[in-house]
Amino acid sequence: AQSVTQPDIHITVSEGASLELRCNYSYGATPYLFWYVQSPGQGLQLLLKYFSGDTLVQGIKGFEAEFKRSQSSFNLRKPSVHWSDAAEYFCAVAIMNRDDKIIFGKGTRLHILP
Amino acid sequence: DTEVTQTPKHLVMGMTNKKSLKCEQHMGHRAMYWYKQKAKKPPELMFVYSYEKLSINESVPSRFSPECPNSSLLNLHLHALQPEDSALYLCASSQGGLPNEQYFGPGTRLTVT
């Protein structure tokens, strides 16, 4: 069955430190992968997406992610976090079959220490 | 304009009330979505409209009734809800459906008393 796993429920980093949020997916076909960010009480905003091509994708707000087919992973990275990056981050995969849908991971809450 | 708007921002309703949530986009997107999000959980897909026709209903109870009057508007009619229906209801739109990126509105925070 298709699924998305974000193994870290919470992550705390200091402002200015580097960040990596993990995401693993289970899907037999070519995956369409996304990272979304959600601030408290707000909707989701797309950070970046991977459909094909270069496995290192650049997104907004200085984020990047690397697709590794051999590891079924799509980890999100940022070299230096800012206090405004504190939010919930969702990894997602689009399932393209008879009923196209998107499956979200359970999310990782990012806390930033001053 | 890359904005999806939702009204109202907050809604409190009793279990016998009838209310509606509204969603609007002016990006020319032909796919629109309703999601339900409980606290500390990911969004759960409820309905998908493609070219103003309901294409996906994720076995949502009939007390939720979606409507797409035109390509820019999406409504969610609520009737006889239960307290467990309290959640953040998110609307999203995309150009031509998945896997194109979805643009999300800020949501309506619904409380059922």
XYZ file of N, CA and C in Angstrom:
681
model
N 0.849 -1.192 0.000
C 0.000 0.000 0.000
C 0.885 1.242 0.000
N 0.332 2.296 -0.632
C 1.108 3.536 -0.683
C 1.110 4.222 0.681
N 2.262 4.781 1.038
C 2.356 5.472 2.323
C 3.507 6.445 2.313
N 3.450 7.376 3.248
C 4.523 8.338 3.463
C 4.854 8.323 4.945
N 6.109 8.192 5.269
C 6.562 8.137 6.661
C 7.492 9.291 6.959
N 7.142 10.039 7.979
C 8.036 11.049 8.520
C 8.398 10.578 9.922
N 9.584 10.067 10.102
C 9.902 9.398 11.367
C 10.024 10.322 12.565
N 10.247 11.595 12.336
C 10.434 12.535 13.440
C 9.172 13.354 13.642
N 8.552 13.215 14.823
C 7.347 13.988 15.118
C 7.720 15.428 15.447
N 8.796 15.588 16.234
C 9.289 16.906 16.610
C 10.790 16.954 16.338
N 11.250 18.129 15.907
C 12.678 18.388 15.786
C 12.946 19.785 16.318
N 14.003 19.913 17.108
C 14.401 21.219 17.644
C 15.814 21.525 17.196
N 15.976 22.695 16.597
C 17.309 23.140 16.184
C 17.495 24.584 16.618
N 18.738 24.971 16.732
C 19.051 26.360 17.078
C 19.025 27.216 15.834
N 18.649 28.472 16.023
C 18.632 29.393 14.906
C 20.037 29.480 14.314
N 20.104 29.401 12.979
C 21.382 29.425 12.296
C 21.963 28.060 12.025
N 21.448 27.044 12.686
C 21.939 25.679 12.466
C 21.320 25.097 11.205
N 21.918 24.001 10.745
C 21.388 23.325 9.563
C 20.239 22.407 9.957
N 19.444 22.043 8.963
C 18.233 21.261 9.220
C 18.094 20.162 8.175
N 17.686 18.993 8.629
C 17.268 17.953 7.704
C 16.037 17.264 8.264
N 14.960 17.251 7.475
C 13.733 16.557 7.844
C 13.604 15.337 6.944
N 13.331 14.205 7.563
C 13.328 12.949 6.818
C 11.934 12.586 6.304
N 11.936 11.959 5.151
C 10.692 11.481 4.542
C 10.997 10.216 3.751
N 10.229 9.178 4.003
C 10.320 7.947 3.221
C 8.945 7.634 2.651
N 8.928 7.126 1.447
C 7.666 6.834 0.808
C 7.635 5.378 0.362
N 6.425 4.888 0.182
C 6.221 3.545 -0.356
C 5.226 3.668 -1.496
N 5.738 3.465 -2.722
C 4.886 3.613 -3.906
C 5.583 2.915 -5.046
N 4.886 2.041 -5.738
C 5.517 1.205 -6.747
C 5.901 1.921 -8.014
N 5.184 2.947 -8.377
C 5.423 3.633 -9.641
C 6.312 4.859 -9.406
N 6.511 5.631 -10.458
C 7.299 6.851 -10.335
C 6.597 7.806 -9.367
N 7.288 8.223 -8.325
C 6.611 9.076 -7.342
C 6.618 10.548 -7.731
N 5.551 11.204 -7.414
C 5.494 12.663 -7.481
C 5.509 13.132 -6.031
N 6.568 13.813 -5.644
C 6.822 14.097 -4.235
C 6.764 15.592 -3.946
N 6.273 15.919 -2.760
C 6.095 17.304 -2.352
C 6.534 17.486 -0.905
N 6.951 18.706 -0.596
C 7.071 19.166 0.772
C 6.210 20.421 0.920
N 5.338 20.384 1.949
C 4.505 21.527 2.277
C 4.860 21.998 3.693
N 4.651 23.290 3.942
C 4.835 23.848 5.269
C 3.526 24.485 5.722
N 3.229 24.343 7.006
C 2.003 24.913 7.567
C 2.324 25.634 8.869
N 2.081 26.937 8.878
C 2.200 27.702 10.116
C 0.920 27.535 10.919
N 0.982 27.740 12.227
C -0.193 27.495 13.072
C -1.441 28.210 12.584
N -2.533 27.471 12.459
C -3.808 28.051 12.070
C -3.887 28.478 10.620
N -2.915 28.084 9.818
C -2.869 28.503 8.418
C -3.016 27.315 7.480
N -3.183 27.626 6.197
C -3.185 26.588 5.192
C -1.778 26.115 4.891
N -1.670 25.204 3.936
C -0.380 24.662 3.558
C 0.211 25.450 2.403
N 1.531 25.577 2.415
C 2.244 26.247 1.338
C 3.273 25.287 0.764
N 3.317 25.193 -0.554
C 4.264 24.299 -1.195
C 5.677 24.864 -1.097
N 6.606 24.054 -0.594
C 8.014 24.441 -0.552
C 8.737 24.013 -1.822
N 8.499 22.791 -2.238
C 9.150 22.273 -3.437
C 8.481 20.970 -3.848
N 8.828 20.517 -5.048
C 8.254 19.290 -5.568
C 9.278 18.595 -6.446
N 9.135 17.279 -6.555
C 9.958 16.486 -7.462
C 9.043 15.637 -8.328
N 9.216 15.772 -9.658
C 8.474 14.940 -10.593
C 9.433 14.044 -11.364
N 10.541 14.631 -11.839
C 11.531 13.875 -12.605
C 12.757 14.768 -12.764
N 13.802 14.205 -13.384
C 14.987 15.007 -13.684
C 15.960 15.060 -12.539
N 16.586 16.213 -12.372
C 17.595 16.400 -11.352
C 17.038 16.002 -9.980
N 17.765 15.142 -9.294
C 17.241 14.622 -8.028
C 17.399 15.600 -6.874
N 18.136 16.675 -7.062
C 18.256 17.716 -6.046
C 17.394 18.889 -6.511
N 16.355 19.172 -5.766
C 15.432 20.231 -6.169
C 15.507 21.394 -5.194
N 15.413 22.566 -5.763
C 15.449 23.781 -4.961
C 14.027 24.300 -4.777
N 13.761 24.842 -3.611
C 12.442 25.371 -3.344
C 12.500 26.803 -2.852
N 11.382 27.209 -2.281
C 11.306 28.570 -1.756
C 11.907 28.617 -0.360
N 12.192 29.818 0.104
C 12.665 30.080 1.459
C 13.998 29.381 1.757
N 14.787 29.097 0.741
C 16.102 28.504 0.944
C 16.113 27.008 1.183
N 15.000 26.343 1.005
C 14.920 24.894 1.201
C 15.316 24.140 -0.068
N 15.823 22.938 0.134
C 16.105 22.020 -0.948
C 15.768 20.607 -0.480
N 15.595 19.709 -1.431
C 15.323 18.315 -1.090
C 16.005 17.427 -2.115
N 16.377 16.243 -1.664
C 17.048 15.302 -2.535
C 16.251 14.022 -2.628
N 15.937 13.614 -3.848
C 15.227 12.372 -4.106
C 16.249 11.252 -4.266
N 16.099 10.209 -3.461
C 16.963 9.033 -3.561
C 16.073 7.808 -3.763
N 16.013 7.358 -5.007
C 15.139 6.226 -5.341
C 15.561 4.969 -4.583
N 16.873 4.745 -4.467
C 17.359 3.520 -3.827
C 16.959 3.445 -2.362
N 16.748 4.602 -1.749
C 16.377 4.639 -0.335
C 14.911 5.011 -0.139
N 14.201 5.225 -1.244
C 12.792 5.664 -1.174
C 12.660 6.859 -0.238
N 13.566 7.807 -0.417
C 13.561 8.963 0.485
C 13.500 10.274 -0.280
N 13.026 11.272 0.420
C 12.926 12.627 -0.147
C 13.094 13.571 1.024
N 14.324 13.714 1.497
C 14.611 14.501 2.691
C 14.741 15.985 2.377
N 14.230 16.780 3.279
C 14.235 18.245 3.134
C 15.402 18.821 3.925
N 16.095 19.794 3.338
C 17.252 20.377 4.015
C 17.230 21.900 3.902
N 17.872 22.513 4.884
C 18.116 23.955 4.828
C 19.427 24.198 5.550
N 20.342 24.965 4.954
C 21.668 25.134 5.566
C 21.654 25.960 6.842
N 20.728 26.898 6.963
C 20.716 27.768 8.134
C 19.270 28.200 8.406
N 18.719 27.733 9.508
C 17.303 28.017 9.778
C 17.134 29.366 10.455
N 15.954 29.915 10.249
C 15.567 31.194 10.832
C 14.400 30.939 11.778
N 14.195 31.846 12.749
C 13.117 31.632 13.710
C 11.770 31.485 13.000
N 11.633 32.148 11.850
C 10.359 32.100 11.127
C 10.107 30.747 10.462
N 11.094 29.858 10.484
C 10.901 28.526 9.909
C 10.153 27.586 10.853
N 9.922 28.014 12.081
C 9.183 27.173 13.024
C 7.771 26.943 12.488
N 7.421 25.691 12.270
C 6.142 25.356 11.626
C 6.021 23.834 11.575
N 4.937 23.386 10.967
C 4.735 21.954 10.713
C 5.085 21.697 9.256
N 5.832 20.625 9.017
C 6.265 20.292 7.672
C 5.689 18.933 7.276
N 5.060 18.906 6.107
C 4.436 17.686 5.609
C 5.094 17.255 4.304
N 5.497 16.014 4.267
C 5.926 15.378 3.034
C 4.703 14.694 2.418
N 4.621 14.660 1.105
C 3.446 14.076 0.466
C 3.835 13.421 -0.852
N 3.048 12.424 -1.237
C 3.232 11.764 -2.522
C 1.908 11.752 -3.266
N 1.940 12.051 -4.542
C 0.730 12.010 -5.368
C 0.609 10.613 -5.970
N -0.550 10.013 -5.764
C -0.838 8.691 -6.300
C -1.633 8.879 -7.580
N -1.079 8.429 -8.686
C -1.716 8.649 -9.981
C -2.217 7.304 -10.496
N -3.510 7.063 -10.268
C -4.143 5.876 -10.839
C -5.576 6.239 -11.158
N -6.495 5.313 -10.997
C -7.882 5.593 -11.378
C -8.441 6.786 -10.581
N -8.107 6.855 -9.300
C -8.506 7.982 -8.458
C -7.254 8.706 -7.989
N -6.891 9.749 -8.691
C -5.691 10.490 -8.306
C -5.885 11.121 -6.943
N -4.891 10.957 -6.084
C -4.989 11.583 -4.785
C -3.608 11.855 -4.249
N -3.546 12.638 -3.192
C -2.280 12.947 -2.546
C -2.309 12.394 -1.132
N -1.235 11.741 -0.747
C -1.117 11.174 0.595
C -0.069 11.966 1.357
N -0.465 12.458 2.529
C 0.449 13.227 3.364
C 1.061 12.347 4.449
N 2.311 12.648 4.789
C 2.883 12.077 5.996
C 2.252 12.732 7.209
N 2.579 12.235 8.397
C 1.957 12.739 9.613
C 2.535 14.070 10.062
N 3.590 14.497 9.441
C 4.139 15.809 9.740
C 5.274 15.783 10.738
N 6.140 16.793 10.633
C 7.214 17.022 11.600
C 7.100 18.453 12.081
N 6.985 18.612 13.388
C 6.925 19.948 13.975
C 8.338 20.428 14.234
N 8.682 21.564 13.641
C 10.019 22.135 13.805
C 9.984 23.251 14.836
N 10.820 23.127 15.848
C 10.981 24.160 16.870
C 12.353 24.800 16.693
N 12.411 26.112 16.858
C 13.669 26.835 16.697
C 14.067 27.457 18.034
N 15.263 27.159 18.472
C 15.798 27.774 19.690
C 16.529 29.060 19.331
N 16.323 30.121 20.133
C 16.995 31.401 19.816
C 18.489 31.327 20.057
N -2.473 36.570 -9.306
C -3.171 36.269 -8.055
C -3.082 34.765 -7.790
N -2.347 34.407 -6.733
C -2.181 32.994 -6.406
C -2.869 32.686 -5.089
N -3.978 33.333 -4.842
C -4.615 33.211 -3.544
C -5.910 32.406 -3.631
N -6.075 31.568 -2.618
C -7.337 30.875 -2.401
C -7.939 31.460 -1.129
N -9.146 31.960 -1.229
C -9.783 32.569 -0.063
C -10.874 31.658 0.470
N -11.031 31.690 1.792
C -12.054 30.884 2.442
C -12.798 31.742 3.442
N -14.108 31.573 3.468
C -14.941 32.256 4.453
C -15.953 31.289 5.027
N -16.301 31.447 6.298
C -15.671 32.351 7.264
C -14.350 31.790 7.774
N -13.625 32.564 8.545
C -12.387 32.071 9.148
C -12.682 31.152 10.318
N -13.722 31.506 11.062
C -14.138 30.715 12.211
C -15.646 30.515 12.130
N -16.092 29.359 12.581
C -17.516 29.063 12.593
C -17.825 28.166 13.779
N -18.807 28.606 14.569
C -19.313 27.789 15.670
C -20.758 27.466 15.348
N -21.112 26.209 15.380
C -22.476 25.821 15.046
C -22.955 24.698 15.940
N -24.263 24.687 16.180
C -24.869 23.623 16.936
C -25.144 22.427 16.042
N -25.448 21.318 16.662
C -25.634 20.074 15.909
C -26.886 20.092 15.034
N -27.788 21.035 15.271
C -28.998 21.087 14.446
C -28.940 22.180 13.380
N -27.836 22.918 13.365
C -27.717 24.045 12.426
C -27.400 23.575 11.013
N -27.672 24.477 10.073
C -27.201 24.325 8.704
C -26.317 25.524 8.384
N -25.124 25.268 7.924
C -24.202 26.321 7.555
C -23.441 25.919 6.294
N -22.730 26.882 5.729
C -21.936 26.602 4.532
C -20.567 27.236 4.644
N -19.576 26.539 4.143
C -18.229 27.074 3.999
C -18.024 27.418 2.528
N -17.295 28.518 2.313
C -17.088 28.972 0.944
C -15.609 29.063 0.630
N -15.294 28.791 -0.623
C -13.922 28.827 -1.113
C -13.941 29.455 -2.495
N -12.943 30.310 -2.760
C -12.904 30.986 -4.056
C -11.466 31.101 -4.535
N -11.270 30.881 -5.835
C -9.956 31.096 -6.450
C -10.161 31.710 -7.817
N -9.191 32.566 -8.205
C -9.261 33.240 -9.502
C -7.989 32.979 -10.288
N -7.460 31.776 -10.159
C -6.246 31.410 -10.885
C -6.555 30.605 -12.136
N -7.840 30.388 -12.425
C -8.206 29.594 -13.589
C -8.007 28.109 -13.381
N -7.829 27.694 -12.125
C -7.653 26.275 -11.835
C -8.958 25.519 -12.054
N -8.839 24.294 -12.577
C -10.036 23.516 -12.863
C -10.244 22.370 -11.905
N -9.382 22.232 -10.927
C -9.564 21.209 -9.892
C -9.607 21.905 -8.543
N -10.563 21.517 -7.727
C -10.695 22.090 -6.388
C -10.960 20.972 -5.404
N -10.486 21.181 -4.160
C -10.454 20.119 -3.174
C -10.960 20.626 -1.823
N -11.584 19.731 -1.079
C -11.872 19.971 0.340
C -11.092 18.944 1.164
N -10.420 19.472 2.208
C -9.713 18.639 3.156
C -10.233 18.934 4.552
N -10.143 17.938 5.405
C -10.421 18.094 6.828
C -9.114 17.838 7.570
N -8.804 18.722 8.525
C -7.579 18.549 9.291
C -7.866 18.663 10.777
N -7.662 17.584 11.498
C -7.757 17.599 12.947
C -6.424 18.088 13.512
N -6.482 18.519 14.767
C -5.287 19.075 15.407
C -4.138 18.059 15.407
N -2.981 18.527 15.038
C -1.754 17.741 15.041
C -1.807 16.539 14.103
N -2.629 16.633 13.071
C -2.759 15.572 12.079
C -2.575 16.154 10.685
N -2.259 15.306 9.708
C -2.186 15.812 8.326
C -3.579 16.026 7.759
N -3.679 16.790 6.687
C -4.989 16.954 6.026
C -5.486 15.619 5.474
N -6.803 15.438 5.559
C -7.440 14.251 4.982
C -8.349 14.705 3.844
N -8.166 14.113 2.687
C -8.968 14.487 1.531
C -10.424 14.087 1.749
N -11.324 15.028 1.418
C -12.763 14.739 1.507
C -13.355 14.613 0.100
N -13.200 15.670 -0.685
C -13.821 15.723 -2.017
C -12.848 16.351 -3.019
N -13.006 15.933 -4.285
C -12.297 16.564 -5.384
C -13.299 16.887 -6.478
N -13.234 18.123 -6.956
C -13.997 18.533 -8.130
C -13.034 18.777 -9.271
N -13.362 18.202 -10.420
C -12.566 18.411 -11.612
C -13.488 18.928 -12.694
N -13.162 20.099 -13.225
C -14.026 20.737 -14.229
C -15.480 20.783 -13.736
N -15.629 21.195 -12.501
C -16.917 21.449 -11.862
C -17.748 20.191 -11.621
N -17.143 19.034 -11.803
C -17.847 17.783 -11.531
C -17.157 17.055 -10.393
N -17.956 16.469 -9.522
C -17.400 15.730 -8.406
C -16.711 14.478 -8.941
N -15.404 14.384 -8.694
C -14.659 13.240 -9.214
C -14.248 12.269 -8.115
N -14.087 12.771 -6.898
C -13.701 11.910 -5.786
C -14.500 12.301 -4.548
N -15.096 11.294 -3.922
C -15.749 11.450 -2.624
C -15.148 10.367 -1.742
N -14.358 10.778 -0.754
C -13.644 9.818 0.075
C -14.542 9.271 1.183
N -15.695 8.734 0.763
C -16.626 8.112 1.726
C -16.967 9.055 2.879
N -17.237 10.295 2.509
C -17.566 11.303 3.516
C -19.048 11.187 3.884
N -19.383 11.307 5.170
C -20.804 11.229 5.573
C -21.654 12.256 4.853
N -22.929 11.930 4.652
C -23.814 12.785 3.872
C -24.148 14.093 4.572
N -23.781 14.245 5.830
C -24.001 15.515 6.499
C -23.066 16.606 5.944
N -22.080 16.193 5.147
C -21.242 17.116 4.386
C -21.670 17.031 2.921
N -22.016 18.174 2.340
C -22.494 18.180 0.969
C -21.734 19.224 0.174
N -20.881 18.812 -0.761
C -20.124 19.786 -1.536
C -20.927 20.299 -2.724
N -20.517 21.474 -3.191
C -21.158 22.069 -4.359
C -20.142 22.919 -5.081
N -20.134 22.846 -6.402
C -19.227 23.664 -7.204
C -20.058 24.456 -8.206
N -20.525 25.652 -7.830
C -21.420 26.422 -8.704
C -20.764 26.857 -10.010
N -19.469 27.141 -9.965
C -18.722 27.488 -11.174
C -17.247 27.186 -10.938
N -16.438 27.467 -11.922
C -15.042 27.040 -11.854
C -14.237 27.771 -10.796
N -14.769 28.875 -10.247
C -14.032 29.658 -9.265
C -14.486 29.411 -7.834
N -15.640 28.789 -7.675
C -16.247 28.683 -6.359
C -16.433 27.227 -5.941
N -16.250 27.020 -4.648
C -16.491 25.699 -4.079
C -17.134 25.904 -2.724
N -18.240 25.245 -2.496
C -18.944 25.344 -1.222
C -18.951 23.994 -0.519
N -19.073 24.047 0.787
C -19.277 22.831 1.567
C -20.437 23.100 2.509
N -21.558 22.433 2.247
C -22.756 22.626 3.046
C -22.750 21.630 4.209
N -23.069 22.165 5.380
C -22.982 21.383 6.613
C -24.355 21.282 7.261
N -24.710 20.086 7.686
C -26.017 19.891 8.315
C -25.948 18.737 9.293
N -26.474 18.990 10.490
C -26.542 17.941 11.514
C -25.173 17.359 11.829
N -24.210 18.252 12.023
C -22.856 17.779 12.315
C -22.741 17.277 13.746
N -21.669 16.541 13.979
C -21.357 15.991 15.284
C -20.152 16.720 15.873
N -19.990 16.715 17.177
C -18.818 17.384 17.771
C -17.492 16.891 17.200
N -17.427 15.631 16.804
C -16.165 15.110 16.251
C -15.848 15.664 14.860
N -16.802 16.399 14.294
C -16.548 17.062 13.012
C -15.800 18.379 13.190
N -15.608 18.792 14.424
C -14.839 20.010 14.682
C -13.421 19.830 14.155
N -12.964 20.770 13.340
C -11.660 20.637 12.683
C -11.381 21.899 11.889
N -10.221 21.939 11.273
C -9.877 22.969 10.290
C -10.224 22.404 8.912
N -11.063 23.127 8.174
C -11.446 22.685 6.842
C -10.693 23.525 5.824
N -9.905 22.835 5.024
C -9.042 23.486 4.050
C -9.570 23.264 2.641
N -9.512 24.320 1.877
C -9.830 24.253 0.456
C -8.522 24.400 -0.314
N -8.429 23.751 -1.444
C -7.248 23.879 -2.290
C -7.673 23.837 -3.745
N -6.811 24.341 -4.604
C -7.069 24.262 -6.037
C -5.774 23.934 -6.749
N -5.903 23.389 -7.964
C -4.724 23.098 -8.768
C -5.084 23.200 -10.242
N -4.064 23.422 -11.036
C -4.258 23.522 -12.473
C -4.351 22.114 -13.028
N -5.527 21.695 -13.481
C -5.643 20.407 -14.128
C -5.520 19.200 -13.229
N -5.596 19.390 -11.934
C -5.566 18.239 -11.046
C -4.170 17.733 -10.762
N -4.072 16.679 -9.966
C -2.779 16.104 -9.600
C -2.054 15.571 -10.835
N -0.693 15.573 -10.848
C 0.139 15.916 -9.697
C 0.532 17.390 -9.622
N -0.184 18.237 -10.329
C 0.140 19.652 -10.234
C -0.003 20.145 -8.795
N 0.799 21.145 -8.454
C 0.801 21.608 -7.080
C -0.544 22.181 -6.703
N -0.886 21.998 -5.441
C -2.127 22.526 -4.914
C -1.848 23.816 -4.151
N -2.729 24.766 -4.341
C -2.684 26.018 -3.598
C -3.780 25.950 -2.551
N -3.375 26.147 -1.300
C -4.310 26.006 -0.193
C -4.787 27.354 0.319
N -6.044 27.387 0.733
C -6.552 28.532 1.470
C -6.163 28.433 2.926
N -6.466 29.476 3.712
C -6.080 29.502 5.121
C -6.957 28.618 6.001
N -8.090 28.185 5.463
C -8.942 27.290 6.224
C -10.050 27.978 6.988
N -11.053 27.182 7.343
C -12.124 27.601 8.243
C -12.048 26.722 9.484
N -11.908 27.360 10.633
C -11.868 26.622 11.899
C -13.307 26.401 12.343
N -13.771 25.170 12.317
C -15.156 24.817 12.644
C -15.228 24.176 14.014
N -16.138 24.685 14.827
C -16.407 24.088 16.127
C -17.883 23.715 16.183
N -18.164 22.460 16.468
C -19.541 21.978 16.572
C -19.858 21.754 18.048
N -20.889 22.439 18.519
C -21.223 22.357 19.958
C -22.497 21.534 20.183
